[in-house]
XYZ file of C-alpha atoms in Angstrom:
378
model
C 51.102 -47.610 61.019
C 52.537 -47.976 64.500
C 49.763 -50.146 65.564
C 49.827 -52.302 62.662
C 53.601 -53.059 62.898
C 53.215 -53.530 66.889
C 50.528 -56.309 66.575
C 52.198 -57.918 63.536
C 55.935 -58.218 65.394
C 53.918 -59.573 68.540
C 52.005 -62.330 66.381
C 55.209 -63.402 64.464
C 57.236 -63.605 67.905
C 54.805 -66.340 69.110
C 55.450 -69.087 66.602
C 57.968 -70.858 68.462
C 55.713 -71.309 71.660
C 53.567 -73.560 69.636
C 55.605 -76.601 70.098
C 56.129 -76.055 73.845
C 52.393 -75.823 74.492
C 51.956 -79.036 72.410
C 54.419 -80.731 74.557
C 52.430 -80.326 77.807
C 51.380 -83.619 79.784
C 47.772 -84.628 79.177
C 45.504 -84.186 82.248
C 43.867 -86.883 83.993
C 40.390 -85.561 83.631
C 38.512 -83.526 80.935
C 35.660 -81.237 81.096
C 32.276 -82.151 79.214
C 29.063 -79.899 78.791
C 25.944 -81.988 77.998
C 22.719 -80.262 76.757
C 19.355 -81.891 77.833
C 16.799 -80.615 75.097
C 13.285 -80.457 76.795
C 10.262 -81.756 75.292
C 7.342 -78.886 74.509
C 5.702 -77.977 77.706
C 8.623 -79.347 80.175
C 9.034 -75.465 81.011
C 11.572 -74.937 83.811
C 11.649 -78.572 85.125
C 15.475 -78.980 85.490
C 17.709 -82.061 85.126
C 20.188 -82.865 87.854
C 23.334 -84.853 87.945
C 23.200 -88.081 90.036
C 26.904 -88.167 91.714
C 26.389 -91.712 92.780
C 26.610 -92.979 89.084
C 30.286 -91.669 88.810
C 31.975 -91.104 92.059
C 35.175 -89.855 90.085
C 33.035 -87.080 88.291
C 32.279 -83.654 89.631
C 29.953 -80.902 88.752
C 31.525 -77.781 87.334
C 30.499 -74.792 89.473
C 31.883 -72.000 87.492
C 29.450 -69.375 86.496
C 27.724 -69.729 83.275
C 28.864 -73.299 82.583
C 25.363 -74.783 83.860
C 21.985 -73.292 82.549
C 18.261 -74.060 82.900
C 15.806 -72.453 80.923
C 12.548 -73.428 78.968
C 14.371 -74.895 76.065
C 17.119 -76.835 77.872
C 19.167 -77.824 80.786
C 22.966 -77.625 80.405
C 25.366 -79.497 82.841
C 29.019 -79.161 83.010
C 31.042 -81.953 84.605
C 34.857 -82.862 85.191
C 35.095 -86.536 84.184
C 37.918 -89.134 83.874
C 39.881 -88.688 80.598
C 39.525 -91.594 78.121
C 36.909 -93.598 80.054
C 33.694 -95.117 79.102
C 31.330 -94.179 81.599
C 27.478 -94.395 81.952
C 26.120 -91.118 83.827
C 22.728 -90.772 85.465
C 20.499 -87.771 85.810
C 17.342 -87.204 87.756
C 14.631 -85.840 85.615
C 10.738 -86.187 85.563
C 9.413 -88.600 83.194
C 9.048 -87.372 79.316
C 10.824 -84.349 80.204
C 13.978 -84.668 77.721
C 13.899 -85.577 74.083
C 17.364 -85.248 73.283
C 20.810 -85.196 74.744
C 23.636 -83.192 72.922
C 27.419 -83.367 73.095
C 29.252 -80.930 71.124
C 27.181 -80.683 67.867
C 26.117 -84.297 67.874
C 23.338 -86.541 69.714
C 24.090 -88.988 72.332
C 21.935 -92.202 72.818
C 20.130 -92.151 76.232
C 17.526 -94.401 77.896
C 14.970 -93.545 80.690
C 14.588 -95.558 84.004
C 11.411 -94.119 85.682
C 12.723 -90.572 86.718
C 16.270 -91.325 85.509
C 18.081 -90.683 82.454
C 21.178 -92.808 81.554
C 23.782 -91.325 79.298
C 26.470 -93.344 77.663
C 29.531 -91.082 77.493
C 32.258 -91.915 74.964
C 35.834 -91.839 76.005
C 37.053 -88.296 75.689
C 40.517 -87.340 75.126
C 40.016 -83.475 75.567
C 37.408 -81.116 76.691
C 34.010 -81.110 75.034
C 32.186 -77.903 76.139
C 30.418 -76.297 73.252
C 26.865 -78.215 73.331
C 25.171 -75.066 74.741
C 26.073 -73.086 71.463
C 23.428 -72.490 69.048
C 25.120 -71.542 65.941
C 25.313 -72.449 62.257
C 28.551 -72.991 60.619
C 28.786 -72.369 56.738
C 32.133 -73.597 55.275
C 33.671 -72.215 52.198
C 37.114 -72.557 50.719
C 39.419 -70.922 53.256
C 36.706 -69.676 55.470
C 34.162 -70.498 58.077
C 31.040 -68.178 58.853
C 29.668 -69.112 62.260
C 26.175 -67.510 62.517
C 24.778 -67.270 66.148
C 21.081 -67.450 66.685
C 19.763 -64.891 69.354
C 17.129 -66.725 71.141
C 15.456 -64.523 74.255
C 14.474 -67.792 75.773
C 17.910 -68.921 76.288
C 19.449 -65.376 77.224
C 22.109 -65.405 79.893
C 25.207 -63.594 81.108
C 25.329 -60.033 80.196
C 22.126 -60.220 78.236
C 20.269 -62.030 80.996
C 18.348 -58.824 81.941
C 17.185 -55.680 80.448
C 16.775 -54.875 76.819
C 17.479 -57.748 74.381
C 20.081 -56.674 71.964
C 17.925 -57.466 69.066
C 18.887 -54.348 66.773
C 22.627 -55.209 67.350
C 22.157 -58.891 66.510
C 20.326 -58.052 63.444
C 23.089 -55.635 62.394
C 25.657 -58.474 63.262
C 23.715 -60.840 60.912
C 24.031 -58.439 57.981
C 27.641 -57.600 58.696
C 28.604 -61.314 58.992
C 27.222 -62.002 55.307
C 28.663 -58.885 54.008
C 32.135 -59.772 55.200
C 31.377 -63.165 53.621
C 30.631 -61.463 50.323
C 33.921 -59.533 50.444
C 35.871 -62.569 51.140
C 34.461 -64.055 48.073
C 34.983 -61.025 45.815
C 38.556 -60.239 46.956
C 39.463 -64.136 46.823
C 40.828 -63.936 50.390
C 39.690 -67.466 51.454
C 41.420 -69.155 48.166
C 44.513 -66.967 48.967
C 44.541 -68.370 52.689
C 44.222 -71.865 51.282
C 46.953 -71.413 48.636
C 49.419 -69.933 50.818
C 48.952 -72.021 53.905
C 47.875 -69.215 56.161
C 45.087 -70.877 57.979
C 41.186 -70.240 58.044
C 39.313 -67.135 57.741
C 36.620 -66.910 60.584
C 33.848 -64.810 60.471
C 31.563 -64.539 63.782
C 28.996 -62.587 65.594
C 28.170 -62.775 69.330
C 26.316 -65.144 71.492
C 23.530 -64.097 73.642
C 23.258 -67.261 75.934
C 26.881 -67.442 77.314
C 27.569 -70.777 76.327
C 30.559 -72.389 78.539
C 31.034 -68.879 80.224
C 31.576 -67.107 77.073
C 29.855 -63.792 77.838
C 30.463 -62.287 74.295
C 29.507 -58.505 75.239
C 29.058 -55.828 74.143
C 27.612 -56.856 70.833
C 30.479 -57.322 67.986
C 31.461 -59.254 64.903
C 34.674 -60.713 63.966
C 36.711 -61.607 60.918
C 39.979 -63.164 61.977
C 42.648 -65.297 60.303
C 43.118 -68.260 62.461
C 46.704 -69.436 62.220
C 47.535 -73.126 62.056
C 47.942 -74.002 65.651
C 45.929 -70.968 66.783
C 48.853 -69.195 68.454
C 49.686 -65.990 66.846
C 45.831 -65.459 65.529
C 44.802 -61.919 65.755
C 41.333 -61.472 66.930
C 39.770 -58.300 66.383
C 36.276 -57.355 68.170
C 34.211 -54.804 65.835
C 31.631 -53.360 68.317
C 28.160 -52.298 67.329
C 26.658 -49.486 68.983
C 22.863 -48.793 69.805
C 22.406 -47.274 66.312
C 23.411 -50.449 64.628
C 26.769 -48.874 63.465
C 30.404 -50.038 64.168
C 32.057 -47.892 66.797
C 35.614 -49.450 67.258
C 37.852 -52.445 67.286
C 39.649 -54.121 70.010
C 42.513 -56.616 69.118
C 44.576 -59.109 70.807
C 46.745 -61.792 69.853
C 46.052 -65.204 70.757
C 48.709 -66.807 73.376
C 50.313 -63.084 73.854
C 48.829 -62.499 77.199
C 49.131 -58.722 76.460
C 46.458 -56.096 76.824
C 44.259 -55.459 73.749
C 44.820 -52.571 71.367
C 42.077 -50.132 70.375
C 41.431 -49.155 66.780
C 38.961 -46.217 66.417
C 36.981 -45.019 63.466
C 39.373 -44.193 60.694
C 42.297 -46.580 61.959
C 43.339 -49.240 59.805
C 44.024 -52.584 61.284
C 45.990 -55.136 59.298
C 45.802 -58.854 59.998
C 49.223 -60.453 59.396
C 49.521 -64.051 58.058
C 52.028 -66.430 59.420
C 54.596 -65.664 56.816
C 54.592 -61.881 57.761
C 52.347 -60.575 54.811
C 49.444 -58.566 55.310
C 46.433 -60.919 54.404
C 43.917 -58.207 54.729
C 42.937 -54.865 56.373
C 39.782 -53.535 58.169
C 38.825 -49.919 58.822
C 35.733 -48.553 60.383
C 35.043 -45.367 58.675
C 34.210 -42.140 60.412
C 30.488 -42.847 59.685
C 30.693 -46.541 61.437
C 30.834 -48.214 58.097
C 33.343 -50.926 57.204
C 36.196 -51.017 54.690
C 37.972 -54.269 53.917
C 41.227 -54.365 51.790
C 43.299 -57.338 50.362
C 46.479 -55.535 51.258
C 47.402 -55.120 47.527
C 45.413 -52.015 46.834
C 41.899 -53.367 46.313
C 39.150 -52.533 48.917
C 35.494 -53.026 49.382
C 33.159 -50.825 51.269
C 30.278 -52.294 53.536
C 27.559 -49.682 54.352
C 24.105 -49.773 55.650
C 21.094 -50.071 53.256
C 19.286 -47.257 55.333
C 20.223 -44.539 57.823
C 19.197 -46.902 60.698
C 22.372 -48.474 60.869
C 23.239 -52.377 59.616
C 20.059 -53.964 61.376
C 18.080 -53.402 58.092
C 20.910 -54.741 55.787
C 24.122 -53.967 54.181
C 25.329 -52.936 50.912
C 28.755 -54.131 49.394
C 30.772 -52.262 46.920
C 33.872 -53.521 45.398
C 36.109 -52.601 42.646
C 34.884 -53.544 39.226
C 31.640 -54.962 40.578
C 28.041 -53.647 41.132
C 26.645 -52.867 44.526
C 25.368 -56.233 46.348
C 22.420 -55.424 48.751
C 22.221 -58.040 51.565
C 19.568 -58.717 53.865
C 19.327 -61.443 56.380
C 16.257 -63.124 58.226
C 16.452 -65.660 60.862
C 13.269 -67.842 61.633
C 14.181 -69.222 64.911
C 10.755 -71.068 65.425
C 11.219 -73.136 62.286
C 15.081 -73.218 61.782
C 15.352 -71.238 58.491
C 18.028 -68.674 57.983
C 17.380 -66.872 54.621
C 20.145 -64.600 53.086
C 19.356 -62.258 50.013
C 22.333 -61.107 48.179
C 20.891 -58.982 45.184
C 18.637 -61.281 43.229
C 20.192 -64.428 44.912
C 18.203 -65.949 47.799
C 19.878 -68.671 49.692
C 17.989 -70.898 52.351
C 19.966 -72.554 55.140
C 17.974 -74.998 57.260
C 19.229 -75.858 60.713
C 18.425 -77.732 63.915
C 16.842 -75.168 66.263
C 18.298 -77.106 69.225
C 21.821 -76.800 68.260
C 22.054 -74.722 64.975
C 23.449 -77.585 63.338
C 23.122 -77.116 59.337
C 20.818 -79.273 57.842
C 20.900 -78.066 54.301
C 23.247 -80.007 52.022
C 26.834 -78.672 52.222
C 28.613 -81.105 49.772
C 27.926 -81.945 46.105
C 27.478 -85.570 45.680
C 30.391 -87.358 43.593
C 30.057 -87.505 39.783
C 29.519 -90.850 37.921
C 32.894 -92.679 37.375
C 32.703 -92.054 33.481
C 32.556 -88.305 34.188
C 35.937 -86.301 34.255
C 36.110 -84.086 37.269
C 36.487 -80.349 36.411
C 39.972 -79.383 36.913
C 39.310 -75.515 37.514
C 36.183 -74.278 39.463
C 34.945 -70.756 38.565
C 35.921 -68.147 41.181
C 33.324 -67.435 43.869
C 31.527 -64.187 43.991
C 32.572 -62.843 40.850
């Protein structure tokens, strides 16, 4: 209980700092990360920025902001803020088939061994192009599913054994937490009370924009409006594919993280001081999630080998839900099986961008829209 109160108090004390942070003067330059997707067979042929094309621009030389692998070349630059600039890059002919900024594609043209990229005027940093993750959006919740590609491995995962077992465990845990959020109505509650958005995440293995993301872990945090005050837990996954402990920090606090071991309960506090939900890693390395009002769901492995083989979700008043996840990196197909329900998410293999339909088309004008939707996950 002491740990729970300490984090809640720290988070609530941060609310007044949001306005002062927003009042900071804008910078004269912004950081941009561009991903040059290679054609098949291009291998390790790199792409290089031509500084003569923009004398006011400079290459970011911080570790892991730039990358080159068989899939892509990633280049980070500091560029003038809100300027329309055409950048030139040296590249062998027919090496590049796509240029990505954030999750979108930029138009480019080639001139012999040069690539010319028209950069839109940027008002703020745009650094996430190197990420390869699929986002699944539901009421009050976003699930960010990271695709672990050994060809892109970098940072803490650049050498040694690739964390395939831990990544598969994270896959199952992400969708198991999603099932709990649906069953307990946590996302709808976050929307109804204006708390922010629940974000479920795993870990990257390619260290995009310097985000090392190690050791392997999963998240489920409530991102407050304005972000400051968000309590971010890291539920670490051990070599057996089970959860070992949780390290929690509060966004904007600047204080050391707090550790929650097996058996300890961590409460996520909403902006109004209410407990939004709780997490407890059990003594076996399983996960219990409660709604703060007495109801709790247990997530346990489907086998003795940890969560890598899948997860079983047991909530009050519902039957067991067995969840397995398969990620086909080559074809960009993510398959999630929940009991008898099989979901298929198709994504762009270069970025993770969700290609499957995510919104229902509008009804005909003569049809009255439904006022009440059936609750998810019941």
